[in-house]
Coordinates of C-alpha atoms in Angstrom, one line a residue:
M1179 CA -27.9 -23.7 -22.3
S1180 CA -26.3 -21.6 -19.6
V1181 CA -23.8 -18.9 -20.7
T1182 CA -21.1 -17.2 -18.6
V1183 CA -19.4 -14.2 -19.9
A1184 CA -15.9 -13.3 -18.6
K1185 CA -16.0 -10.0 -16.8
T1186 CA -12.7 -9.0 -18.4
A1187 CA -13.9 -9.7 -22.0
G1188 CA -13.2 -7.0 -24.5
F1189 CA -11.2 -3.9 -24.7
C1190 CA -8.5 -3.3 -22.1
F1191 CA -8.0 0.2 -20.8
G1192 CA -5.1 1.1 -23.1
V1193 CA -6.8 0.0 -26.3
R1194 CA -10.2 1.6 -25.3
R1195 CA -8.4 4.8 -24.5
A1196 CA -6.6 4.8 -27.9
V1197 CA -9.8 4.0 -29.8
D1198 CA -11.9 6.7 -28.0
L1199 CA -9.2 9.3 -28.5
A1200 CA -9.0 8.5 -32.3
E1201 CA -12.8 8.6 -32.6
Q1202 CA -13.1 11.9 -30.8
Q1203 CA -10.4 13.6 -32.8
A1204 CA -11.8 12.3 -36.1
K1205 CA -15.3 13.5 -35.2
H1206 CA -14.3 16.9 -34.0
G1207 CA -11.1 17.7 -36.0
G1208 CA -11.6 15.8 -39.2
Q1209 CA -9.0 13.4 -40.5
I1210 CA -6.3 12.0 -38.2
Y1211 CA -3.5 9.6 -38.9
A1212 CA -2.8 6.5 -36.7
Y1213 CA 0.9 5.5 -36.8
G1214 CA 0.4 1.8 -37.3
E1215 CA -2.8 -0.2 -36.8
I1216 CA -4.5 1.3 -33.8
I1217 CA -5.9 -2.1 -32.9
H1218 CA -5.5 -5.7 -33.9
N1219 CA -9.0 -6.0 -35.3
M1220 CA -9.7 -5.3 -39.0
H1221 CA -13.4 -4.7 -38.3
E1222 CA -12.7 -1.9 -35.9
I1223 CA -10.0 -0.4 -38.1
A1224 CA -12.5 -0.4 -41.0
R1225 CA -15.1 1.4 -38.8
L1226 CA -12.6 4.0 -37.7
E1227 CA -11.5 4.5 -41.3
K1228 CA -15.0 5.6 -42.2
L1229 CA -14.8 8.2 -39.4
G1230 CA -11.6 9.6 -40.8
V1231 CA -8.9 7.6 -39.0
R1232 CA -6.2 6.8 -41.5
T1233 CA -3.6 4.1 -40.9
A1234 CA 0.0 5.1 -41.7
E1235 CA 2.4 2.2 -42.0
S1236 CA 5.4 4.5 -42.0
L1237 CA 6.3 8.1 -41.2
D1238 CA 6.6 8.9 -44.9
D1239 CA 2.8 8.2 -45.2
I1240 CA 2.0 11.1 -42.8
P1241 CA 1.8 14.6 -44.3
N1242 CA 3.7 17.4 -42.7
G1243 CA 1.6 19.2 -40.0
A1244 CA -1.0 16.4 -39.9
P1245 CA -2.6 15.3 -36.5
V1246 CA -1.1 11.9 -35.5
L1247 CA -2.3 9.3 -33.0
I1248 CA 0.3 7.2 -31.2
R1249 CA -1.4 3.9 -30.5
A1250 CA -1.5 2.0 -27.2
H1251 CA 1.5 -0.1 -28.1
G1252 CA 3.7 2.9 -28.0
V1253 CA 6.6 3.9 -30.3
P1254 CA 10.4 4.3 -30.2
R1255 CA 11.8 7.7 -29.2
F1256 CA 12.8 8.6 -32.7
V1257 CA 9.2 8.6 -33.9
Y1258 CA 8.3 11.5 -31.6
E1259 CA 11.4 13.4 -32.8
Q1260 CA 10.6 12.9 -36.5
L1261 CA 6.9 13.8 -36.0
R1262 CA 7.9 17.0 -34.3
E1263 CA 10.3 17.8 -37.2
K1264 CA 7.4 17.3 -39.6
G1265 CA 5.3 19.8 -37.5
C1266 CA 2.7 17.1 -36.6
E1267 CA 0.2 17.5 -33.7
I1268 CA 0.7 14.4 -31.6
F1269 CA -2.1 12.7 -29.7
D1270 CA -0.4 10.2 -27.5
A1271 CA -2.5 7.2 -26.6
T1272 CA 0.4 5.1 -25.3
C1273 CA -0.9 2.8 -22.6
P1274 CA 0.2 4.2 -19.2
F1275 CA 1.7 0.7 -18.4
V1276 CA 3.7 0.7 -21.6
H1277 CA 4.8 4.3 -21.0
K1278 CA 6.1 3.1 -17.6
I1279 CA 8.2 0.5 -19.3
H1280 CA 9.7 3.1 -21.6
E1281 CA 10.7 5.2 -18.5
I1282 CA 12.2 2.1 -16.9
V1283 CA 14.4 1.0 -19.8
D1284 CA 15.4 4.6 -20.5
Q1285 CA 16.7 4.9 -16.9
E1286 CA 18.4 1.6 -17.1
R1287 CA 20.0 2.5 -20.5
A1288 CA 21.4 5.7 -18.9
A1289 CA 23.0 3.5 -16.2
G1290 CA 24.8 1.5 -18.9
R1291 CA 22.8 -1.7 -18.3
L1292 CA 21.8 -4.4 -20.8
I1293 CA 18.0 -4.6 -21.3
V1294 CA 16.4 -8.0 -21.6
I1295 CA 12.8 -7.9 -22.9
F1296 CA 10.5 -10.9 -22.7
G1297 CA 8.0 -10.8 -25.5
S1298 CA 7.4 -11.3 -29.3
K1299 CA 10.3 -9.9 -31.3
N1300 CA 8.2 -8.3 -34.0
H1301 CA 5.3 -7.1 -31.9
P1302 CA 4.9 -3.3 -32.1
E1303 CA 4.9 -3.0 -28.3
V1304 CA 8.3 -4.7 -28.1
L1305 CA 9.7 -2.7 -31.0
G1306 CA 8.5 0.5 -29.2
I1307 CA 10.3 -0.6 -26.0
Q1308 CA 13.5 -1.4 -27.9
G1309 CA 13.4 2.2 -29.2
W1310 CA 14.0 3.5 -25.7
C1311 CA 16.8 1.1 -24.9
G1312 CA 20.4 1.2 -25.7
R1313 CA 21.6 -2.4 -25.8
S1314 CA 18.8 -4.9 -25.7
I1315 CA 17.9 -8.6 -26.2
V1316 CA 14.4 -10.0 -26.8
F1317 CA 13.6 -13.5 -25.5
Q1318 CA 10.5 -15.2 -26.8
S1319 CA 10.8 -18.5 -25.0
E1320 CA 12.3 -20.4 -22.2
Q1321 CA 14.7 -22.0 -24.7
D1322 CA 15.9 -18.6 -25.8
V1323 CA 16.8 -17.8 -22.2
R1324 CA 18.6 -21.1 -21.6
Q1325 CA 20.6 -20.8 -24.8
A1326 CA 21.7 -17.2 -23.9
V1327 CA 22.8 -18.3 -20.4
E1328 CA 24.7 -21.4 -21.6
S1329 CA 26.5 -19.5 -24.4
G1330 CA 27.7 -16.9 -21.9
L1331 CA 25.9 -14.1 -23.7
L1332 CA 24.9 -12.5 -20.4
E1333 CA 28.1 -13.3 -18.5
G1334 CA 29.5 -10.3 -16.7
E1335 CA 26.6 -8.1 -17.8
A1336 CA 24.6 -5.8 -15.6
V1337 CA 21.1 -7.0 -16.7
S1338 CA 17.7 -5.3 -16.3
V1339 CA 14.7 -7.3 -17.2
V1340 CA 11.2 -6.1 -18.4
A1341 CA 8.3 -7.8 -20.1
Q1342 CA 5.8 -7.1 -22.8
T1343 CA 2.6 -6.2 -21.0
T1344 CA 0.8 -9.3 -22.4
V1345 CA 3.6 -11.9 -22.0
N1346 CA 2.7 -15.3 -20.6
R1347 CA 3.1 -15.2 -16.8
S1348 CA 4.4 -18.8 -16.6
L1349 CA 7.1 -18.0 -19.2
W1350 CA 8.1 -14.9 -17.1
D1351 CA 8.3 -16.8 -13.8
I1352 CA 10.4 -19.7 -15.3
S1353 CA 12.7 -17.4 -17.2
V1354 CA 13.3 -15.0 -14.4
G1355 CA 14.1 -18.0 -12.1
I1356 CA 16.8 -19.1 -14.6
L1357 CA 18.3 -15.6 -14.8
K1358 CA 18.4 -15.3 -11.0
K1359 CA 20.6 -18.3 -10.7
R1360 CA 23.1 -17.2 -13.4
C1361 CA 23.2 -13.4 -13.3
T1362 CA 25.0 -11.8 -10.4
N1363 CA 24.0 -8.2 -11.3
L1364 CA 20.3 -8.5 -12.1
K1365 CA 17.4 -6.1 -11.8
I1366 CA 13.9 -7.4 -12.4
F1367 CA 10.9 -5.2 -13.3
D1368 CA 7.6 -7.1 -13.4
T1369 CA 5.8 -5.1 -16.1
I1370 CA 3.2 -7.6 -17.1
C1371 CA -0.2 -5.8 -17.1
K1372 CA -2.3 -7.1 -14.3
A1373 CA -5.4 -6.8 -16.5
T1374 CA -3.7 -9.4 -18.8
D1375 CA -3.1 -11.7 -15.8
E1376 CA -6.7 -11.3 -14.7
R1377 CA -8.0 -11.9 -18.2
Q1378 CA -6.0 -15.1 -18.6
S1379 CA -6.8 -16.3 -15.1
E1380 CA -10.5 -15.8 -15.6
A1381 CA -10.3 -17.6 -19.0
R1382 CA -8.5 -20.5 -17.2
L1383 CA -11.2 -20.8 -14.6
L1384 CA -14.1 -20.3 -17.1
A1385 CA -12.7 -22.9 -19.5
G1386 CA -12.2 -25.4 -16.8
A1387 CA -15.9 -25.1 -15.8
S1388 CA -17.4 -25.0 -19.3
D1389 CA -18.4 -27.6 -21.9
Q1390 CA -17.7 -25.1 -24.7
M1391 CA -15.7 -21.9 -24.9
I1392 CA -16.1 -19.1 -27.4
V1393 CA -13.1 -16.9 -27.9
I1394 CA -13.8 -13.6 -29.8
G1395 CA -10.9 -11.7 -31.3
D1396 CA -8.7 -11.0 -34.3
K1397 CA -6.4 -13.8 -35.4
K1398 CA -3.5 -11.3 -35.3
S1399 CA -4.0 -10.4 -31.7
S1400 CA -1.4 -12.1 -29.5
N1401 CA -3.4 -11.8 -26.3
T1402 CA -6.5 -13.3 -28.0
K1403 CA -4.3 -16.2 -29.3
R1404 CA -3.2 -16.8 -25.7
L1405 CA -6.8 -16.9 -24.5
Y1406 CA -7.5 -19.5 -27.2
E1407 CA -4.5 -21.6 -26.1
I1408 CA -5.5 -21.5 -22.5
S1409 CA -9.1 -22.4 -23.3
K1410 CA -8.0 -25.2 -25.6
S1411 CA -5.9 -26.8 -22.9
L1412 CA -8.8 -26.9 -20.4
C1413 CA -11.9 -27.3 -22.6
G1414 CA -12.5 -29.9 -25.3
D1415 CA -14.7 -27.7 -27.5
V1416 CA -13.4 -24.2 -28.3
L1417 CA -14.6 -21.8 -31.0
Y1418 CA -12.2 -19.1 -32.1
I1419 CA -14.1 -16.4 -34.0
E1420 CA -13.4 -12.9 -35.2
D1421 CA -17.0 -11.7 -35.4
A1422 CA -20.6 -12.9 -35.4
A1423 CA -20.4 -13.9 -39.1
E1424 CA -18.0 -16.7 -38.1
L1425 CA -20.4 -18.1 -35.4
R1426 CA -22.7 -20.9 -36.6
T1427 CA -25.6 -21.4 -34.1
Q1428 CA -25.6 -25.1 -34.9
E1429 CA -22.2 -25.3 -33.3
L1430 CA -23.5 -24.1 -30.0
L1431 CA -24.0 -26.7 -27.3
H1432 CA -27.6 -26.1 -26.4
G1433 CA -28.4 -27.3 -22.9
R1434 CA -24.8 -27.2 -21.9
R1435 CA -22.4 -24.8 -20.1
V1436 CA -20.9 -22.2 -22.5
G1437 CA -18.2 -19.7 -21.5
I1438 CA -17.3 -16.6 -23.5
T1439 CA -14.2 -14.4 -23.4
A1440 CA -12.7 -11.8 -25.8
G1441 CA -9.3 -10.4 -26.5
A1442 CA -8.2 -6.9 -25.4
S1443 CA -8.6 -5.7 -29.0
T1444 CA -12.2 -6.9 -29.4
P1445 CA -14.6 -4.0 -29.4
A1446 CA -17.9 -4.0 -27.6
W1447 CA -20.0 -3.9 -30.7
I1448 CA -18.5 -7.1 -32.0
I1449 CA -19.2 -8.9 -28.7
K1450 CA -22.7 -7.5 -28.8
E1451 CA -23.2 -8.9 -32.4
V1452 CA -22.2 -12.3 -31.1
S1453 CA -24.6 -11.9 -28.2
N1454 CA -27.4 -11.1 -30.6
M1455 CA -27.0 -14.4 -32.3
M1456 CA -27.4 -16.2 -28.9
S1457 CA -31.0 -17.3 -28.2
E1458 CA -33.0 -14.5 -26.5
E1459 CA -34.1 -17.0 -24.0
T1460 CA -30.5 -17.7 -23.0
K1461 CA -29.9 -16.5 -19.4
I1462 CA -26.6 -16.0 -17.7
E1463 CA -25.9 -17.9 -14.5
N1464 CA -26.9 -14.9 -12.4
G1465 CA -30.2 -14.6 -14.1
E1466 CA -29.4 -11.6 -16.4
D1467 CA -29.6 -11.9 -20.1
F1468 CA -26.3 -11.6 -22.1
A1469 CA -27.0 -8.3 -23.7
A1470 CA -28.0 -6.7 -20.3
M1471 CA -24.7 -7.8 -18.8
L1472 CA -22.7 -6.4 -21.6
E1473 CA -24.6 -3.1 -21.3
E1474 CA -23.7 -3.1 -17.7
S1475 CA -20.0 -3.5 -18.5
F1476 CA -20.1 -0.6 -20.9
K1477 CA -22.2 1.8 -18.8
T1478 CA -21.2 5.4 -18.2
L1479 CA -20.2 6.6 -14.7
N1480 CA -21.4 9.8 -13.2
T1481 CA -19.7 12.2 -10.8
G1482 CA -20.9 11.6 -7.3
E1483 CA -21.9 8.1 -8.0
K1484 CA -21.0 5.5 -5.3
V1485 CA -19.3 2.4 -6.8
T1486 CA -17.7 -0.8 -5.7
G1487 CA -14.6 -2.2 -7.4
T1488 CA -11.7 -4.5 -6.9
V1489 CA -8.2 -3.3 -6.0
V1490 CA -5.9 -4.2 -8.9
A1491 CA -2.6 -2.5 -8.0
I1492 CA -1.1 0.0 -5.5
S1493 CA 1.6 2.5 -6.6
S1494 CA 3.4 5.3 -4.9
T1495 CA 0.8 7.8 -6.1
D1496 CA -2.5 5.9 -6.3
V1497 CA -4.6 2.7 -6.1
Q1498 CA -5.9 1.2 -9.3
V1499 CA -9.4 -0.2 -9.1
D1500 CA -11.3 -2.4 -11.5
L1501 CA -15.0 -1.3 -11.7
G1502 CA -15.9 -3.8 -14.4
V1503 CA -16.5 -0.9 -16.8
K1504 CA -14.7 0.5 -19.8
H1505 CA -12.8 3.1 -17.8
T1506 CA -9.7 2.4 -15.6
A1507 CA -10.3 3.9 -12.2
Y1508 CA -7.7 5.3 -9.8
I1509 CA -7.9 6.5 -6.2
P1510 CA -5.1 9.1 -5.5
L1511 CA -3.4 8.4 -2.2
N1512 CA -4.7 11.7 -0.7
E1513 CA -8.2 10.5 -1.4
L1514 CA -7.9 7.4 0.7
S1515 CA -8.2 8.9 4.1
D1516 CA -8.0 12.2 6.1
D1517 CA -5.9 10.5 8.7
P1518 CA -2.2 11.6 8.2
A1519 CA -1.0 8.4 9.8
Y1520 CA -3.1 6.2 7.4
D1521 CA -1.1 3.1 6.4
V1522 CA -2.0 2.2 2.8
E1523 CA -0.2 -1.1 2.7
A1524 CA -1.8 -2.2 5.9
N1525 CA -5.3 -1.2 4.9
I1526 CA -5.5 -1.8 1.1
K1527 CA -4.7 -5.2 -0.5
P1528 CA -4.9 -6.2 -4.2
G1529 CA -7.9 -8.4 -4.8
E1530 CA -10.0 -6.8 -2.1
E1531 CA -13.2 -5.0 -2.8
I1532 CA -13.3 -1.3 -2.1
E1533 CA -16.1 1.3 -2.0
A1534 CA -15.5 4.8 -3.5
V1535 CA -17.2 7.8 -4.9
V1536 CA -16.7 9.0 -8.5
V1537 CA -14.9 12.4 -8.4
R1538 CA -14.1 12.9 -12.0
V1539 CA -14.7 11.0 -15.3
N1540 CA -12.2 11.6 -18.2
D1541 CA -13.7 10.0 -21.2
G1542 CA -10.9 11.3 -23.3
E1543 CA -8.3 9.4 -21.4
G1544 CA -10.6 6.6 -20.3
T1545 CA -10.0 7.2 -16.7
V1546 CA -12.0 7.7 -13.6
T1547 CA -10.8 9.4 -10.4
L1548 CA -12.3 8.0 -7.2
S1549 CA -12.3 8.9 -3.6
K1550 CA -12.5 6.4 -0.8
K1551 CA -12.5 9.0 2.0
R1552 CA -15.7 10.6 0.7
V1553 CA -17.4 7.2 1.1
D1554 CA -16.0 7.0 4.6
Q1555 CA -17.4 10.5 5.2
L1556 CA -20.9 9.4 4.1
K1557 CA -20.7 6.4 6.4
G1558 CA -19.0 8.5 9.0
W1559 CA -21.8 11.1 9.1
E1560 CA -24.1 8.3 10.2
T1561 CA -21.7 7.2 12.9
I1562 CA -21.1 10.7 14.0
E1563 CA -24.8 11.5 14.2
A1564 CA -25.4 8.3 16.2
A1565 CA -22.6 9.3 18.6
H1566 CA -24.2 12.7 19.1
D1567 CA -27.7 11.3 19.7
N1568 CA -26.5 8.6 22.0
H1569 CA -23.8 10.7 23.7
T1570 CA -21.1 8.0 23.0
V1571 CA -17.4 8.6 22.9
V1572 CA -15.7 9.1 19.5
E1573 CA -12.0 8.6 18.8
G1574 CA -10.2 10.6 16.2
T1575 CA -6.8 12.0 15.2
I1576 CA -6.0 15.7 15.6
I1577 CA -4.8 16.8 12.1
E1578 CA -4.5 20.6 12.3
E1579 CA -4.5 23.7 14.6
N1580 CA -6.1 27.0 14.0
R1581 CA -6.8 30.2 16.0
G1582 CA -10.0 28.9 17.5
G1583 CA -9.0 25.4 18.4
V1584 CA -8.0 22.2 16.7
V1585 CA -9.5 19.9 14.0
A1586 CA -9.8 16.2 14.3
T1587 CA -10.9 13.6 11.8
A1588 CA -13.1 10.7 12.8
F1589 CA -14.7 8.2 10.5
G1590 CA -13.7 10.5 7.6
V1591 CA -15.5 13.5 9.1
R1592 CA -13.8 16.7 10.2
V1593 CA -14.6 17.7 13.8
F1594 CA -13.8 21.1 15.2
I1595 CA -12.8 21.2 18.8
P1596 CA -12.8 24.8 20.3
A1597 CA -9.7 25.8 22.3
S1598 CA -11.8 25.9 25.5
Q1599 CA -12.8 22.2 24.9
T1600 CA -9.4 20.8 24.1
G1601 CA -8.5 20.3 27.7
V1602 CA -5.2 22.1 27.2
P1603 CA -4.5 24.9 29.8
K1604 CA -4.5 28.4 28.4
D1605 CA -0.8 28.8 29.1
Q1606 CA 0.1 25.7 27.1
P1607 CA 0.2 25.2 23.3
M1608 CA -2.5 23.3 21.6
A1609 CA 0.1 22.0 19.1
Q1610 CA 1.0 19.3 21.5
L1611 CA -2.2 17.5 20.4
L1612 CA -1.3 17.3 16.7
K1613 CA -1.1 13.8 15.2
T1614 CA -2.3 12.3 18.5
K1615 CA -5.4 10.2 18.9
Q1616 CA -8.0 11.7 21.2
S1617 CA -11.4 10.7 22.6
F1618 CA -14.2 13.3 22.5
Y1619 CA -17.9 13.8 22.6
I1620 CA -19.9 15.3 19.7
T1621 CA -21.6 18.4 21.1
E1622 CA -23.0 20.0 18.0
I1623 CA -23.8 18.8 14.5
N1624 CA -25.1 20.4 11.3
R1625 CA -25.0 18.1 8.3
Q1626 CA -26.3 20.8 5.9
R1627 CA -23.4 23.1 6.8
K1628 CA -21.1 20.1 7.3
R1629 CA -20.2 21.4 10.7
V1630 CA -19.4 19.1 13.6
V1631 CA -18.2 20.3 17.0
G1632 CA -16.6 18.1 19.7
S1633 CA -15.3 18.3 23.2
I1634 CA -12.3 16.6 24.7
R1635 CA -12.8 18.5 27.9
Q1636 CA -16.1 16.8 28.6
I1637 CA -14.4 13.4 28.4
Q1638 CA -11.7 14.6 30.8
Q1639 CA -14.3 16.1 33.2
E1640 CA -16.3 12.8 33.3
A1641 CA -13.1 10.9 33.8
R1642 CA -12.0 13.3 36.6
K1643 CA -15.5 13.0 38.2
E1644 CA -15.3 9.2 38.2
A1645 CA -11.7 9.3 39.5
A1646 CA -12.8 11.8 42.2
E1647 CA -15.6 9.5 43.4
K1648 CA -13.1 6.7 43.7
V1649 CA -10.7 8.9 45.7
W1650 CA -13.4 10.1 48.1
S1651 CA -14.6 6.6 48.7
T1652 CA -11.1 5.4 49.8
I1653 CA -9.2 8.4 51.1
E1654 CA -8.1 8.7 54.7
V1655 CA -5.4 10.4 56.7
G1656 CA -2.1 8.8 55.9
S1657 CA -3.1 7.8 52.3
E1658 CA -0.3 8.4 49.9
Y1659 CA -0.7 9.5 46.2
E1660 CA 1.3 10.3 43.2
G1661 CA -0.1 13.7 42.1
T1662 CA 0.5 16.6 39.7
V1663 CA 1.1 20.2 40.8
K1664 CA -1.8 22.1 39.2
S1665 CA -1.2 25.7 40.5
L1666 CA 0.8 27.7 43.0
T1667 CA -0.2 30.5 45.4
S1668 CA 1.7 32.5 47.9
Y1669 CA 0.6 30.2 50.7
G1670 CA 1.0 26.8 49.1
A1671 CA 0.6 24.4 46.1
F1672 CA -2.5 22.7 44.8
V1673 CA -2.0 19.1 43.8
D1674 CA -4.3 16.9 41.7
I1675 CA -4.3 13.4 43.3
G1676 CA -6.5 11.8 40.6
G1677 CA -9.6 13.9 40.1
V1678 CA -9.4 15.7 43.4
D1679 CA -7.2 18.6 44.4
G1680 CA -5.5 18.9 47.7
M1681 CA -3.4 21.7 49.1
V1682 CA 0.2 21.5 50.4
H1683 CA 0.7 24.5 52.7
I1684 CA 4.0 26.3 52.2
S1685 CA 5.1 25.2 55.6
E1686 CA 4.7 21.5 54.5
L1687 CA 6.8 21.9 51.4
S1688 CA 10.2 22.2 53.0
W1689 CA 11.9 21.8 56.3
G1690 CA 13.8 24.9 55.6
R1691 CA 12.4 28.4 55.4
I1692 CA 11.1 29.4 51.9
K1693 CA 9.5 32.5 50.6
H1694 CA 7.4 31.0 47.8
P1695 CA 6.3 27.4 46.8
S1696 CA 8.0 27.9 43.4
E1697 CA 11.4 27.4 45.3
V1698 CA 10.4 23.7 45.7
V1699 CA 7.9 22.7 43.0
S1700 CA 6.6 23.9 39.6
V1701 CA 3.3 23.5 37.8
G1702 CA 3.2 20.1 36.1
D1703 CA 5.6 18.4 38.5
K1704 CA 4.8 14.9 39.5
V1705 CA 5.0 14.7 43.3
H1706 CA 4.6 12.1 46.0
V1707 CA 2.2 13.4 48.7
F1708 CA 0.3 12.1 51.7
V1709 CA -2.9 13.1 53.5
I1710 CA -2.4 15.0 56.8
G1711 CA -5.9 16.5 57.1
L1712 CA -9.3 15.6 55.7
D1713 CA -12.7 17.4 55.6
K1714 CA -15.0 15.2 53.5
E1715 CA -18.0 17.4 54.3
N1716 CA -16.5 20.5 52.8
K1717 CA -14.4 18.5 50.3
K1718 CA -11.1 19.8 51.6
I1719 CA -7.8 17.9 51.7
S1720 CA -4.6 18.9 53.4
L1721 CA -1.5 17.3 52.0
G1722 CA 2.0 16.9 53.2
Y1723 CA 5.1 16.9 51.0
K1724 CA 8.2 17.0 53.3
R1725 CA 9.2 13.7 54.7
E1726 CA 10.0 12.9 58.4
D1727 CA 13.2 11.1 57.4
E1728 CA 14.3 14.4 55.8
N1729 CA 13.5 16.4 59.0
P1730 CA 16.8 18.4 59.6
W1731 CA 16.4 17.9 63.4
N1732 CA 16.3 14.2 63.0
V1733 CA 19.3 14.4 60.7
F1734 CA 21.1 16.5 63.3
K1735 CA 20.2 14.1 66.2
N1736 CA 21.5 11.1 64.1
Q1737 CA 24.8 12.8 63.6
Y1738 CA 25.5 14.6 66.8
A1739 CA 25.2 14.5 70.6
V1740 CA 26.1 16.8 73.5
G1741 CA 29.9 17.0 73.8
D1742 CA 30.5 16.5 70.0
V1743 CA 32.5 19.0 68.0
A1744 CA 30.9 20.2 64.7
E1745 CA 32.2 22.5 62.0
V1746 CA 29.5 25.2 61.8
K1747 CA 28.9 28.2 59.5
I1748 CA 28.3 31.6 61.0
L1749 CA 25.0 33.0 59.8
K1750 CA 24.1 36.2 61.6
F1751 CA 24.9 38.3 64.7
M1752 CA 22.8 39.4 67.6
P1753 CA 23.8 41.6 70.6
F1754 CA 23.8 38.4 72.8
G1755 CA 25.7 36.1 70.4
A1756 CA 25.9 34.5 67.0
F1757 CA 23.8 32.0 65.2
A1758 CA 25.5 29.2 63.2
E1759 CA 24.3 26.5 60.9
I1760 CA 25.2 23.0 62.1
V1761 CA 23.4 21.0 59.4
P1762 CA 21.0 22.5 56.7
G1763 CA 17.8 23.4 58.6
V1764 CA 19.3 23.3 62.2
D1765 CA 21.0 26.3 63.7
G1766 CA 22.8 26.7 67.0
L1767 CA 23.4 29.7 69.3
I1768 CA 27.0 30.6 70.3
H1769 CA 26.4 32.9 73.3
I1770 CA 28.7 36.0 73.4
S1771 CA 30.3 34.6 76.5
Q1772 CA 31.2 31.4 74.5
I1773 CA 32.8 33.0 71.5
A1774 CA 36.3 33.7 72.9
D1775 CA 38.5 33.0 75.9
H1776 CA 38.4 36.7 76.8
R1777 CA 35.7 39.3 77.1
I1778 CA 34.5 40.9 73.9
A1779 CA 32.1 43.8 73.4
K1780 CA 30.1 42.3 70.5
P1781 CA 30.2 39.0 68.5
E1782 CA 31.5 40.7 65.3
D1783 CA 34.8 41.5 67.2
A1784 CA 35.7 37.9 67.0
L1785 CA 33.7 36.4 64.1
E1786 CA 32.7 37.1 60.5
A1787 CA 29.4 36.1 58.6
G1788 CA 30.0 33.0 56.5
Q1789 CA 33.1 32.0 58.5
R1790 CA 33.4 28.3 59.2
V1791 CA 34.6 27.4 62.8
D1792 CA 34.7 24.4 65.0
A1793 CA 32.3 24.5 68.0
K1794 CA 31.4 22.2 70.8
I1795 CA 27.8 21.2 71.4
I1796 CA 27.1 22.0 75.0
D1797 CA 23.3 21.6 75.1
I1798 CA 20.4 20.1 73.1
N1799 CA 16.8 21.0 73.9
D1800 CA 14.6 18.4 72.1
E1801 CA 11.3 20.1 73.2
K1802 CA 12.2 23.5 71.9
K1803 CA 14.5 22.2 69.1
K1804 CA 17.4 24.4 70.3
V1805 CA 21.1 23.8 70.4
S1806 CA 23.8 25.7 72.3
L1807 CA 27.3 25.9 71.0
S1808 CA 30.7 27.0 72.4
I1809 CA 33.9 28.0 70.7
R1810 CA 35.5 29.0 74.1
A1811 CA 35.2 25.4 75.3
L1812 CA 37.7 24.4 72.7
L1813 CA 40.1 27.2 73.6
V1814 CA 40.5 26.5 77.4
D1815 CA 41.3 23.3 79.3
D1816 CA 38.3 21.2 80.0
D1817 CA 39.0 21.4 83.7
D1818 CA 39.3 25.2 83.7
Y1819 CA 36.1 25.4 81.6
A1820 CA 34.4 23.1 84.1
D1821 CA 35.6 25.2 87.1
E1822 CA 34.5 28.4 85.5
D1823 CA 31.0 26.9 84.8

């Protein structure tokens, strides 16, 4: 006989949490009252009764000031109010998933909406949910939904839909489909517990692959009944038992495949009693004996322990993980990664396995806090150490800035990059690196002190060296480059042309006269330059910036010739005449004898600085780049001017 036990068999998180809380309070504080049966299992209730857990069917059964446990099913709002009036100390073990439903319906009630609940009308969980609603309707079947729709019960209503956590998934899907077609103002909240889905799905698969199924649980447990119904539909031989006393070994199919599952209200000790009645020689399919597997499922987790689980659900605050143990595990979103740009939806998917480290175990609440980023750090240290030893490039994200430099995170490990190694010039802010991905080398590592130092600058230096070698292998006079102005001096600008710096002399920056390179370019400017001089031996490059087609003399020659008249601007005076600008960068001389049609003592007697006048071009000297102008030529007849010349 081969036996396969469902991984989800036994207490769900909510029930286990309630039982553990009741047991702890009874042991340490004496008697405690449970409002309603804490669990749908008479054997477990009897065990807890012996410990001092009393079951109160009504509020009148609870003495004033007594400690009271709220079971996992939850209770209506008024129960809390009346217990407070009685001065009772409340120990709330409401399942977090049920509590979430209470919050949802309370908000929808406040919005004036009609609440539709899918579930069993008299089930304590449903009664508890109704206690947080205003107007509500409970649907138990597909027929209930169809009748309500056909009768017009929901017509014109703003409807919000929730479900009992253990409701049948197929009922939910079909019923919601009907409502979607008929309700125009519908809000749907899928509140079916994923653990219930998983338990039923596993039972379905197990029953289909087994010759016999054993379903363990109280006959009053709705979720156990559902497991029995699922098993019965897929397996011809199903035993529904509440405890080991109901199991007759002669009913077992020796030599055949047997599957075992248990309801969410079935305690571990009952499952173990059943297991003890199985043959000691019976082995589970994976080779472990039944009892050993059960012990594994009920094992205690320890802080710092590395675990592997399955992602169950993702919320706005955490990721729920199934570890296959009695505790429900959560990874807070801030424990997923150190990367501020980490995309949870893109990296975490329900159903996928995930590794984490146990950060905190809360046996009272039945929860475990996990950290994925700490596992990443453990793996990351190995990667970081290998990168350091092999001098390989590491890529990380810059997450913060401090006085000494910046901090990057790579493979879950924090890497400090000193300011001098960031590659950012001293006069520029390091904040420009924040939230950017950068490549760097690991230059120092101390695992004991958890200290890692990196260098972006080394990467840049190597890249610059490689680029420089490429430039020197191809550069020649006339080569053109797109460069970046790195620094300015009084005599020129240094330009990085791709790993190599060249200098543009001040005389090569502009065709006009400038006093400092900053009049033309600034540090950081992208400029187009060309090589005008090259000394490979001494690694010196002279660059040109001003273009021949921008040469003012060429501009002048393209516009004017001897005999043309130009409007010029008087610039300055000399004893022998006045200089005037013809085009930017080209000046002409108006000799004192050519300023007026009569004799003058000095140029200022006839002209003013800044004055614009018409002048005739009477001579152009290409070799010396000089132009002679005459105002007088425009004041006398051409013939007279010619005779006088």
